[in-house]
mmCIF file of C-alpha atoms and ligand atoms in Angstrom:
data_model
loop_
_atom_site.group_PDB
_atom_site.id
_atom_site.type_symbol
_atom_site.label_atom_id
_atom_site.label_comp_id
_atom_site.label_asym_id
_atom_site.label_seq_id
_atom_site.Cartn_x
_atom_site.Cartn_y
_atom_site.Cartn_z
ATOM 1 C CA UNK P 58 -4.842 26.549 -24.213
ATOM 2 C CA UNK P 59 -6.369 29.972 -23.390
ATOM 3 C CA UNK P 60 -9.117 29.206 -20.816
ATOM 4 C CA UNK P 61 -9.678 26.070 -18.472
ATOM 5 C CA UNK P 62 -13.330 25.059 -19.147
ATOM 6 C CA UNK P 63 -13.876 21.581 -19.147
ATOM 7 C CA UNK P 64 -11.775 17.936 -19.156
ATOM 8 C CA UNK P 65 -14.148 16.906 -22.391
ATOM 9 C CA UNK P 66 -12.713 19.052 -24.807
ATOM 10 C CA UNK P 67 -8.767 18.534 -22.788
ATOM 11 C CA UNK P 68 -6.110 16.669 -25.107
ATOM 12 C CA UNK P 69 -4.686 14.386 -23.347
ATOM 13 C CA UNK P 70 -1.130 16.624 -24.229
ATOM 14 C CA UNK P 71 -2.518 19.049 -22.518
ATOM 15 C CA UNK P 72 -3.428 17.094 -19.374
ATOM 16 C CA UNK P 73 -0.417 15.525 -19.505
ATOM 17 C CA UNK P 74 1.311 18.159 -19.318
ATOM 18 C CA UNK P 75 -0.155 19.728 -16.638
ATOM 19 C CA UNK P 76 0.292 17.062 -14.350
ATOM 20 C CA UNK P 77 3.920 17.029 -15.125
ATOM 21 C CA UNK P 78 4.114 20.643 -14.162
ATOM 22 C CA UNK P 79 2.293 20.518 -10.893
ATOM 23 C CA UNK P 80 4.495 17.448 -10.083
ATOM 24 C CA UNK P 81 7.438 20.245 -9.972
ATOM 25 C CA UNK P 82 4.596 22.132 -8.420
ATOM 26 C CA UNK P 83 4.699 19.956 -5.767
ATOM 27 C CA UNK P 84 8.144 20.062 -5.238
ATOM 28 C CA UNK P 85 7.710 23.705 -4.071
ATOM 29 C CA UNK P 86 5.925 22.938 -1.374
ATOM 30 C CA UNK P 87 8.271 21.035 -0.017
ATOM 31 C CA UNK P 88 10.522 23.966 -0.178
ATOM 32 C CA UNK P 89 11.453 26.285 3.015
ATOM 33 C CA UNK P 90 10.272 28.860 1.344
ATOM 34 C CA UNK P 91 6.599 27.279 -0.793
ATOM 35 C CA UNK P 92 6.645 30.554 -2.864
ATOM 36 C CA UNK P 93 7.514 30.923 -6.489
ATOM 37 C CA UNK P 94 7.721 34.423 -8.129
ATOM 38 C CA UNK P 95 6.217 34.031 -11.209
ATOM 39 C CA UNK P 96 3.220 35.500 -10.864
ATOM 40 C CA UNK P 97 4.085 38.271 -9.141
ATOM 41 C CA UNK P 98 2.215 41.359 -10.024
ATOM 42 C CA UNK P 99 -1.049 39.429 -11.134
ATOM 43 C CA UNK P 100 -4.173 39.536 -9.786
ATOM 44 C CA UNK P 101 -6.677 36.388 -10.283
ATOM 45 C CA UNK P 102 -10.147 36.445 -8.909
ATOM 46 C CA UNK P 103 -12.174 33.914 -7.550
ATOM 47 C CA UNK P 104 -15.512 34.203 -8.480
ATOM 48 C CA UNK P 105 -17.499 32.199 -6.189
ATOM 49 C CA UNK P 106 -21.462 31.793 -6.765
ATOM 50 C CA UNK P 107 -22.176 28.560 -4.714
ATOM 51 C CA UNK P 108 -20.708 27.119 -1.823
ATOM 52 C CA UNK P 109 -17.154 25.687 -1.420
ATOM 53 C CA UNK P 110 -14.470 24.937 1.113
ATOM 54 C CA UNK P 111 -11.638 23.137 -0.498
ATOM 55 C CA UNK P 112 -12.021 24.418 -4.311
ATOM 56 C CA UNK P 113 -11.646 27.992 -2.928
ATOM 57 C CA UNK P 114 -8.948 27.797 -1.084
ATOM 58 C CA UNK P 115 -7.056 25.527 -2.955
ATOM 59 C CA UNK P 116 -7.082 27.961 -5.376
ATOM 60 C CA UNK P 117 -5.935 31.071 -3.430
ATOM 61 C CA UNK P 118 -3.454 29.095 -1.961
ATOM 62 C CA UNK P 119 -2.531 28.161 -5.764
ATOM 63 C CA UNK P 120 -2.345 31.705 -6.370
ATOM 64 C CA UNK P 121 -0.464 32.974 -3.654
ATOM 65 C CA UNK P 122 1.750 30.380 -3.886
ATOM 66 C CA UNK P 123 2.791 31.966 -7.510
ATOM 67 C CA UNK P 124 3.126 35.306 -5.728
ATOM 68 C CA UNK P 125 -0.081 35.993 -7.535
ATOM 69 C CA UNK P 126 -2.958 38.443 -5.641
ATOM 70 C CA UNK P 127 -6.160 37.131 -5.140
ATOM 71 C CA UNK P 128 -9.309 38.671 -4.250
ATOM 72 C CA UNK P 129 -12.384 36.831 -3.859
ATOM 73 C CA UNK P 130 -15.197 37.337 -4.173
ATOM 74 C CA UNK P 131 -18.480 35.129 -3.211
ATOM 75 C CA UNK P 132 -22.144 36.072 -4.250
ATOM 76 C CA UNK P 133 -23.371 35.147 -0.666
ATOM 77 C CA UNK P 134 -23.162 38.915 0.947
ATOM 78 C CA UNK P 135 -22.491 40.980 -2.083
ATOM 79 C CA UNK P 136 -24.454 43.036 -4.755
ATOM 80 C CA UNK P 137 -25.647 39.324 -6.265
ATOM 81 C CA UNK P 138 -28.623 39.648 -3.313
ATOM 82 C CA UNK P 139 -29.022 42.924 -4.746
ATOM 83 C CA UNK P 140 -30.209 41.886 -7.866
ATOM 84 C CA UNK P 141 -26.663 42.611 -10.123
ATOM 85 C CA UNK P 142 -26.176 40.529 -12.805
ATOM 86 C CA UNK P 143 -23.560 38.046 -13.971
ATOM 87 C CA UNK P 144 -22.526 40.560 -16.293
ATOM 88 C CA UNK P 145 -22.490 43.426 -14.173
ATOM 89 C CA UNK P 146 -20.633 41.552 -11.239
ATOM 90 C CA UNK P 147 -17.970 40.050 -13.482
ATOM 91 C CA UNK P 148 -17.240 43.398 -15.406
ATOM 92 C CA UNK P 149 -16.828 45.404 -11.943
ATOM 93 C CA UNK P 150 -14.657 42.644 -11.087
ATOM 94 C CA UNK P 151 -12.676 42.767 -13.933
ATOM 95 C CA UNK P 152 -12.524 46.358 -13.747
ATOM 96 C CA UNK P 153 -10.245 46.306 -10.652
ATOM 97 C CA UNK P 154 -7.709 44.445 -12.659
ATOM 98 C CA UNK P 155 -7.928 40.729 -13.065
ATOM 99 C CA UNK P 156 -5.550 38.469 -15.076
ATOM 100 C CA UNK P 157 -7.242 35.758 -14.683
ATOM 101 C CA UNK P 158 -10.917 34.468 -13.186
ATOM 102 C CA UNK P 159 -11.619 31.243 -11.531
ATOM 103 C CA UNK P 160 -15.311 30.759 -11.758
ATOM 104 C CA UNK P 161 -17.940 28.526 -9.820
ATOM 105 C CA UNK P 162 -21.879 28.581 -10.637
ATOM 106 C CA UNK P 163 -25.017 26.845 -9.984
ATOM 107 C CA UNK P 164 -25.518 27.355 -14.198
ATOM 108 C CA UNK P 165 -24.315 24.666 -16.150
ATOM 109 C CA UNK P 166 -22.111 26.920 -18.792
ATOM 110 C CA UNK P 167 -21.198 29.796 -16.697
ATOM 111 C CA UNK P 168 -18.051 29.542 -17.625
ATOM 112 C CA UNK P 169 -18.086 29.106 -21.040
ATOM 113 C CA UNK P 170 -20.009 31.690 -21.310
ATOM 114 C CA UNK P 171 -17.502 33.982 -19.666
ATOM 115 C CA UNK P 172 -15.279 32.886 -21.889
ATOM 116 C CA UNK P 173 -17.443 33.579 -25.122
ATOM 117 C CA UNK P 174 -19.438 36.680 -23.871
ATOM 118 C CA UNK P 175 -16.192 38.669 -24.483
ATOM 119 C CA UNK P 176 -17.577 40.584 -21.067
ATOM 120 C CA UNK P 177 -13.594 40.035 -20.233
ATOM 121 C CA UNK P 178 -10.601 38.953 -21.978
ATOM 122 C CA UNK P 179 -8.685 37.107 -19.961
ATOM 123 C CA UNK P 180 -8.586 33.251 -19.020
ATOM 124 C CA UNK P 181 -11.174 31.720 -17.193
ATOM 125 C CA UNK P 182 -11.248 28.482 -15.060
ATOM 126 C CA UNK P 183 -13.661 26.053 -14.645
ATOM 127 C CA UNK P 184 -14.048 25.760 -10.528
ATOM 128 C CA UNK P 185 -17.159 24.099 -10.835
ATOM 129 C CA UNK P 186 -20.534 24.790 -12.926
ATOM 130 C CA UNK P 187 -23.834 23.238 -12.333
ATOM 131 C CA UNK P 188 -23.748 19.542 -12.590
ATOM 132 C CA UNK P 189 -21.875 19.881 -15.844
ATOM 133 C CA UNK P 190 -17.538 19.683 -15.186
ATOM 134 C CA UNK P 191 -15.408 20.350 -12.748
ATOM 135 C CA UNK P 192 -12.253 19.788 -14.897
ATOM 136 C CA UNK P 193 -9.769 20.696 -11.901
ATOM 137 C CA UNK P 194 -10.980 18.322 -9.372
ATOM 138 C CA UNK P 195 -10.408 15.263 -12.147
ATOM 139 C CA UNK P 196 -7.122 17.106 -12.628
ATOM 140 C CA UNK P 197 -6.273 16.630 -9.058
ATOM 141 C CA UNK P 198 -7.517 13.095 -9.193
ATOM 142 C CA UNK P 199 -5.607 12.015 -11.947
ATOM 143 C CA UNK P 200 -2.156 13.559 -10.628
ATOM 144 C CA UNK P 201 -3.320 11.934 -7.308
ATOM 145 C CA UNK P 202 -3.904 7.900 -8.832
ATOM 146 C CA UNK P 203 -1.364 8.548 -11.069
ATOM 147 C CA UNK P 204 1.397 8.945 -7.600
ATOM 148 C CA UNK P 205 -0.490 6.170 -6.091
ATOM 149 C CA UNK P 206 -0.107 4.208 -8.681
ATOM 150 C CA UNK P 207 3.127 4.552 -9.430
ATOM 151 C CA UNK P 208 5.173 5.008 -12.445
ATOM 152 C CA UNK P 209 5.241 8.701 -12.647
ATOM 153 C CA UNK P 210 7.225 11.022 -13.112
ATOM 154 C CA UNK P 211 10.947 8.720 -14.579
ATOM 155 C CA UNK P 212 12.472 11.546 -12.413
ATOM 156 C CA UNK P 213 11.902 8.930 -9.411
ATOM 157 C CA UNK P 214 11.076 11.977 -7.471
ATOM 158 C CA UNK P 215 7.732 10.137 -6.682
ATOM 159 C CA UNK P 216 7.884 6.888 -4.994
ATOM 160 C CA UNK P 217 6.136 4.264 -6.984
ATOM 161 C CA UNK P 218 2.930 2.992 -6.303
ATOM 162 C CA UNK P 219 1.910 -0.759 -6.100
ATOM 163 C CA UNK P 220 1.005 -1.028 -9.769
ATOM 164 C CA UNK P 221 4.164 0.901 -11.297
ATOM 165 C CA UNK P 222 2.715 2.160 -14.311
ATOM 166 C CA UNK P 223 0.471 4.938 -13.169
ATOM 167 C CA UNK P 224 -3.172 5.292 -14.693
ATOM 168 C CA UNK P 225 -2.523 3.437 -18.193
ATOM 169 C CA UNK P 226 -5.263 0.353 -17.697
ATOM 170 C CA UNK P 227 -5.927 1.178 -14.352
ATOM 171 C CA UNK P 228 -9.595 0.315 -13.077
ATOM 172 C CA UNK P 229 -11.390 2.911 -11.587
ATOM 173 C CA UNK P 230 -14.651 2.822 -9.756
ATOM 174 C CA UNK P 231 -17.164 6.094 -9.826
ATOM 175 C CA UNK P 232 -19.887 5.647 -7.202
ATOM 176 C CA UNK P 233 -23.078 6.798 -6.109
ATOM 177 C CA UNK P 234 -24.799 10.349 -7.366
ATOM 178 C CA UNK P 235 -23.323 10.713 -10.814
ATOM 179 C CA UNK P 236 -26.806 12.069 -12.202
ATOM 180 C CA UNK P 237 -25.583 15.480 -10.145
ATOM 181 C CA UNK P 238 -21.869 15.152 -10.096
ATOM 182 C CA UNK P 239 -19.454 17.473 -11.965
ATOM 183 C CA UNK P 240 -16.942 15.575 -10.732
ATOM 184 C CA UNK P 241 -17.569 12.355 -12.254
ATOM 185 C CA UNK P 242 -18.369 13.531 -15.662
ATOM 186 C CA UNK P 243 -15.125 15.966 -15.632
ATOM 187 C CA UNK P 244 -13.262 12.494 -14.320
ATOM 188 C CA UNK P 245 -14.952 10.309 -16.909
ATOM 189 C CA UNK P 246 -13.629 12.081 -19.464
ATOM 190 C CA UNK P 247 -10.176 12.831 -18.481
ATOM 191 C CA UNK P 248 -9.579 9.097 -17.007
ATOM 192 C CA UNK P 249 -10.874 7.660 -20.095
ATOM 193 C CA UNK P 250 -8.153 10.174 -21.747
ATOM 194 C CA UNK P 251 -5.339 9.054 -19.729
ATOM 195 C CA UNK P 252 -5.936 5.099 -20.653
ATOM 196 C CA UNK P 253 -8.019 3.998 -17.211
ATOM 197 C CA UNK P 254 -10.762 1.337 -17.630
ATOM 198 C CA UNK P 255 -13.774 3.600 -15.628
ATOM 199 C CA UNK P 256 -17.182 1.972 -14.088
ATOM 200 C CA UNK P 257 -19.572 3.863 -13.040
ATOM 201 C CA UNK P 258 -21.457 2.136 -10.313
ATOM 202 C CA UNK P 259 -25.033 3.783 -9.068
ATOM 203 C CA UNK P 260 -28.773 3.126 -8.576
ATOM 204 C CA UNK P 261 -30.432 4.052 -12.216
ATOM 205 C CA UNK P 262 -32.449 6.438 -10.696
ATOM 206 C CA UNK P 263 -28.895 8.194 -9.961
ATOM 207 C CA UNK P 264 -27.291 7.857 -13.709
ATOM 208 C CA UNK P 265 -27.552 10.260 -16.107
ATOM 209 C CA UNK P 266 -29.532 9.991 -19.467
ATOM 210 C CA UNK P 267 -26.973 9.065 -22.319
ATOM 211 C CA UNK P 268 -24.622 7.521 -19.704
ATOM 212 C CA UNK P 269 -24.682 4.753 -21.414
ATOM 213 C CA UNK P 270 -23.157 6.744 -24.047
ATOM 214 C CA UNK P 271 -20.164 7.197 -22.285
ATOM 215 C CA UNK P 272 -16.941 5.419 -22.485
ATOM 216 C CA UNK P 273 -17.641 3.335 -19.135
ATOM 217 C CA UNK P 274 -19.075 -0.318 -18.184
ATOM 218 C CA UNK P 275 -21.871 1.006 -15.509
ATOM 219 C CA UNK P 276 -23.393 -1.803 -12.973
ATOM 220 C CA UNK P 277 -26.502 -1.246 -10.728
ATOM 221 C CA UNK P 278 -25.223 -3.202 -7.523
ATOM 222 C CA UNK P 279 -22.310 -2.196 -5.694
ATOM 223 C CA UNK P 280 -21.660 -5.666 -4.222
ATOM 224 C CA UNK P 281 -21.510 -7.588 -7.365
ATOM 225 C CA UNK P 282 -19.347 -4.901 -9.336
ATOM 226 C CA UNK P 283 -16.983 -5.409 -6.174
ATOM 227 C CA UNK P 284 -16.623 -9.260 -6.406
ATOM 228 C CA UNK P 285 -16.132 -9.086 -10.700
ATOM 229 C CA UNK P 286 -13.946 -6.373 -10.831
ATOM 230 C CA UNK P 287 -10.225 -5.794 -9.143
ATOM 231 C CA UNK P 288 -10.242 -2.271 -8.616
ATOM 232 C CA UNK P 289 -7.650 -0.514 -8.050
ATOM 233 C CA UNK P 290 -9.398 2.912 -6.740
ATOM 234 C CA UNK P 291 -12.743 3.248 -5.680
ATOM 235 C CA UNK P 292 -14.076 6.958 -6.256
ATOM 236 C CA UNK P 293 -17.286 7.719 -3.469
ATOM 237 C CA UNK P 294 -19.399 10.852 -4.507
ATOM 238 C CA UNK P 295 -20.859 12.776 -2.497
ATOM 239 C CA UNK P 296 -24.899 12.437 -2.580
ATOM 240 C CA UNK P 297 -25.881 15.944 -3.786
ATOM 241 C CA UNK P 298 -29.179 16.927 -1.765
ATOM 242 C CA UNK P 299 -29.213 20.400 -2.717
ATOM 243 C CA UNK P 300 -29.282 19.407 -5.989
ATOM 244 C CA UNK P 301 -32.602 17.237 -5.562
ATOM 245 C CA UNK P 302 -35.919 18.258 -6.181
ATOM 246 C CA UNK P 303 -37.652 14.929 -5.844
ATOM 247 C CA UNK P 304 -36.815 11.532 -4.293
ATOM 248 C CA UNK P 305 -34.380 9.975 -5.425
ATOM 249 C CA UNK P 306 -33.975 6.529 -2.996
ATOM 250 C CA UNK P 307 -36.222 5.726 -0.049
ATOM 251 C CA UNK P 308 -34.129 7.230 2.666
ATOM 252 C CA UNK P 309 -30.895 7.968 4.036
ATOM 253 C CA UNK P 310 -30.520 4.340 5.828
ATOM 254 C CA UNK P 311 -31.529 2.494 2.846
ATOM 255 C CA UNK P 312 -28.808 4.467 0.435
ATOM 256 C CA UNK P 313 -25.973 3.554 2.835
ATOM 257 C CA UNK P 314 -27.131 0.095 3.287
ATOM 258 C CA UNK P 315 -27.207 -0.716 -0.602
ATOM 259 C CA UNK P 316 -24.504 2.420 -1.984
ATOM 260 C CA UNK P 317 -21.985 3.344 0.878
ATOM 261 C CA UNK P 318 -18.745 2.140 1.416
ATOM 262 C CA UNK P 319 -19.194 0.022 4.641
ATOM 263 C CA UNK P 320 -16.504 -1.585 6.606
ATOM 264 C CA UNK P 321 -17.767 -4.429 5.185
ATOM 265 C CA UNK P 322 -16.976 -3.385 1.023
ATOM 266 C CA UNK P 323 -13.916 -1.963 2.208
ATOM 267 C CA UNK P 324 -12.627 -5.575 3.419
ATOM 268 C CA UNK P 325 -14.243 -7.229 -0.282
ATOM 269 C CA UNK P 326 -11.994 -5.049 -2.011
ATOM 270 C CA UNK P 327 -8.730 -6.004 -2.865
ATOM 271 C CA UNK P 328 -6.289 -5.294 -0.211
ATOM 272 C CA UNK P 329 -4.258 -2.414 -3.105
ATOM 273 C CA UNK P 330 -7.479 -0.988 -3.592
ATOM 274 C CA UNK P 331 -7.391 2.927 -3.089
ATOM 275 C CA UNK P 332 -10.373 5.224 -1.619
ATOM 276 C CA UNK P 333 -11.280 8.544 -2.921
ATOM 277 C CA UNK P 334 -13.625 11.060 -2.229
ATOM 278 C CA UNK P 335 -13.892 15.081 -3.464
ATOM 279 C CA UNK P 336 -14.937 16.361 -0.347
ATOM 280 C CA UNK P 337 -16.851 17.792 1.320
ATOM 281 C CA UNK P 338 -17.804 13.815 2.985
ATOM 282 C CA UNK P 339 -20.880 12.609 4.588
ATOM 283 C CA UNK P 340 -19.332 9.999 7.045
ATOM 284 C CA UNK P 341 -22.121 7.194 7.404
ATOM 285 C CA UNK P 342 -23.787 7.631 4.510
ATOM 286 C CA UNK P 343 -21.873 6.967 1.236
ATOM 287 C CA UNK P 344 -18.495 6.429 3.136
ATOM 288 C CA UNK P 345 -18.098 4.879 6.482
ATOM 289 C CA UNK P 346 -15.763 5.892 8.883
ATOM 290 C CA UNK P 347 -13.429 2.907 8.744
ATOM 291 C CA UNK P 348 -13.295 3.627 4.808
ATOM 292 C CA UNK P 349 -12.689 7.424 4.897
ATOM 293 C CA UNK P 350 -10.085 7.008 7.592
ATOM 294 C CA UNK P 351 -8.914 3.870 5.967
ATOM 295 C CA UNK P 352 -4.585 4.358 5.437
ATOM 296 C CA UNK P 353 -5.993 3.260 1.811
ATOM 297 C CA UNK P 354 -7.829 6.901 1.709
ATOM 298 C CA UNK P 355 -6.556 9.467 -0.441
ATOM 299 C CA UNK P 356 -8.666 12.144 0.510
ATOM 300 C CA UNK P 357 -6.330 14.293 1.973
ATOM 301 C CA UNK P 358 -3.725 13.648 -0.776
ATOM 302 C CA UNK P 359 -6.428 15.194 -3.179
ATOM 303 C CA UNK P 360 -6.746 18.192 -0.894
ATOM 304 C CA UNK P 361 -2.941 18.782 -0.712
ATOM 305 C CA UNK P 362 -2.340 17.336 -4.331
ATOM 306 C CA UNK P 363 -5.407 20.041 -5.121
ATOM 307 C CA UNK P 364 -2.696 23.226 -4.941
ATOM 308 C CA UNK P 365 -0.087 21.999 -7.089
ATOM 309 C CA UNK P 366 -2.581 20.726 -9.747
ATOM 310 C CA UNK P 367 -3.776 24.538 -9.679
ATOM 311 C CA UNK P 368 -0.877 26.386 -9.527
ATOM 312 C CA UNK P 369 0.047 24.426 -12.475
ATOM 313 C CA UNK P 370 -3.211 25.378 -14.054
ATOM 314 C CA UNK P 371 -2.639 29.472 -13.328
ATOM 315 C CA UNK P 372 1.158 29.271 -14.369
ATOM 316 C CA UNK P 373 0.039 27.152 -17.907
ATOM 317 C CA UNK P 374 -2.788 29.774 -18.633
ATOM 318 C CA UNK P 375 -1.042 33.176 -17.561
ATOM 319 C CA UNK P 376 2.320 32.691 -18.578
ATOM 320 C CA UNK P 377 1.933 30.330 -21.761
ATOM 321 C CA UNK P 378 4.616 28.314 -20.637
ATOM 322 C CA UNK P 379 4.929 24.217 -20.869
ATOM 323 C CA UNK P 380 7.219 23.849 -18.349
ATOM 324 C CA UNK P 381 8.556 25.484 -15.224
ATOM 325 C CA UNK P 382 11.949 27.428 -14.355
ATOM 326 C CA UNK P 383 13.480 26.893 -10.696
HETATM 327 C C1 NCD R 65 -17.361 18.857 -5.251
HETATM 328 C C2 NCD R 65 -18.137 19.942 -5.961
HETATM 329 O O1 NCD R 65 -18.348 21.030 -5.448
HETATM 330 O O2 NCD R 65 -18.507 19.665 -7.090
HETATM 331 N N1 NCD R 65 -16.598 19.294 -4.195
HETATM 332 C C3 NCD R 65 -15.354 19.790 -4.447
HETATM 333 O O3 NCD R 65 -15.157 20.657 -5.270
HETATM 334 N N2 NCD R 65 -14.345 19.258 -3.758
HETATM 335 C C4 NCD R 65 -18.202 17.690 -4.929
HETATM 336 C C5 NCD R 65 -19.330 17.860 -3.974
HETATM 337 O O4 NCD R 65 -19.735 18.968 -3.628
HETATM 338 O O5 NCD R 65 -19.856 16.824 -3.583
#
């Protein structure tokens, strides 16, 4: 595995295997001391195009954690305003010594094409590209089920979840704005990988063409998916304005009414059911308050779980190893 570009083209050895590592990952950070020295004397860059809170700092924190250096870098206030070009920006970058480049676009493809340009030659991550993948967000989500779920790792390091047998024929709700969300196609892919039963659940005006395609069961009406399905996670996206360009649904009010998670959903679902959410949230309109705060919500697990999963990601690209050394 040289670069980290999408969950598609993943094996499921290979995501396997990094959830294992950032499991010991994990353990780290419950160290004393949360730093390992393995990457100490790299530099890896964060290349940041388009907005982000979490995925950015996740991934320094990933870094540092490593002993890595970071430096990073985001197009809002630099030459990008000045006209430079991918190109130039990335080879300036990579001038000043990177080992590795974490990349996040508007483009769908930016960073396969970093990969292929041969620009640089080193790896490249995926943080995020256009509507198209955002392979270590469905990363984080699987190692995040997978501990809620139980079953993982036979250590018993992890205490098991209410299933016991992690994600194998779990059943796994996407909802809301999958036309624009990375996230759900990187997850779609990857949970389909790791054995999970996946419905996509949206207005059609809000699925992608060739969804149907996919290996999902999709449904048009939250409430009836709901009572013919026991879930056992229920994955809210985010509704992706910025990414709009024409109307989508009537209005704010009427989205929430017929696609957020209400108090109401949250009590029709069974009582194991677990809540997720990528971040950043918009409380009241496809996730109430009582859901999002819900002890059934794993968002912040994903946010914490979100730094192992990428340290595990660095350490498996930069140092070639499968496993870690204490
Ligand atoms: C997501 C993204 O940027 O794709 N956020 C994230 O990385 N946690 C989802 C979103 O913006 O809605």
């Amino acid at each position: 595995m040289k670069h980290l570009l999408d969950t598609a083209s993943l094996t499921r050895e290979d995501a396997v295997a990094i959830l294992d590592i950032a499991e010991e990952m994990a353990q780290v950070g419950e160290r004393e001391v949360k730093k390992l020295p393995v990457l100490r004397g790299r530099t890896v860059v964060n290349l940041f195009f388009e907005d982000s809170t979490r995925t950015r700092l996740s991934f320094e924190a990933a870094a540092k954690r490593l002993s890595a250096d970071v430096l990073n870098f985001s197009a809002k206030g630099s030459s990008v305003s000045k006209g430079e070009s991918l190109q130039d920006t990335v080879q300036t970058i990579s001038a000043m010594g990177a080992d590795a480049i974490v990349v996040r676009h508007s483009a769908a493809g930016t960073a396969q094409r970093l990969a292929d340009t041969g620009w640089i030659d080193v790896p490249v991550v995926n943080a995020g590209d256009g509507t198209h993948e955002h392979p270590t967000q469905a990363l984080l989500d699987a190692f995040t089920l997978r501990r809620a779920l139980g079953g993982f790792p036979a250590s018993g390091a992890v205490k098991d979840g209410p299933r016991g047998k992690g994600l194998d024929g779990a059943t796994v709700a996407i909802v809301g704005d999958i036309l624009h969300s990375r996230v759900a196609r990187s997850n779609v892919h990857l949970l389909d990988r790791l054995g999970a039963d996946v419905h996509l659940i949206a207005p059609p005006t809000l699925l992608p063409w060739g969804a149907e395609t996919w290996p999902v069961t999709i449904h048009y009406d939250l409430d009836e998916a709901i009572a013919g399905q026991d879930f056992d996670a229920v994955m809210m996206l985010r509704v992706q304005h910025e990414r709009m360009h024409e109307s989508f649904f009537p209005n704010a009010r009427e989205y929430a009414r017929l696609w957020g998670l209400s108090e109401a959903r949250l009590r029709a679902l069974p009582e194991s059911a677990f809540i997720m959410h990528p971040g950043p949230m918009n409380r009241g309109f496809e996730i109430s308050a009582a859901a999002a705060d819900s002890p059934r919500a794993l968002v912040l697990d994903q946010v914490e779980n979100g730094v192992s999963v990428r340290m595990a990601v660095l350490y498996r690209l930069l140092t070639g190893q499968e496993e870690t050394i204490d």
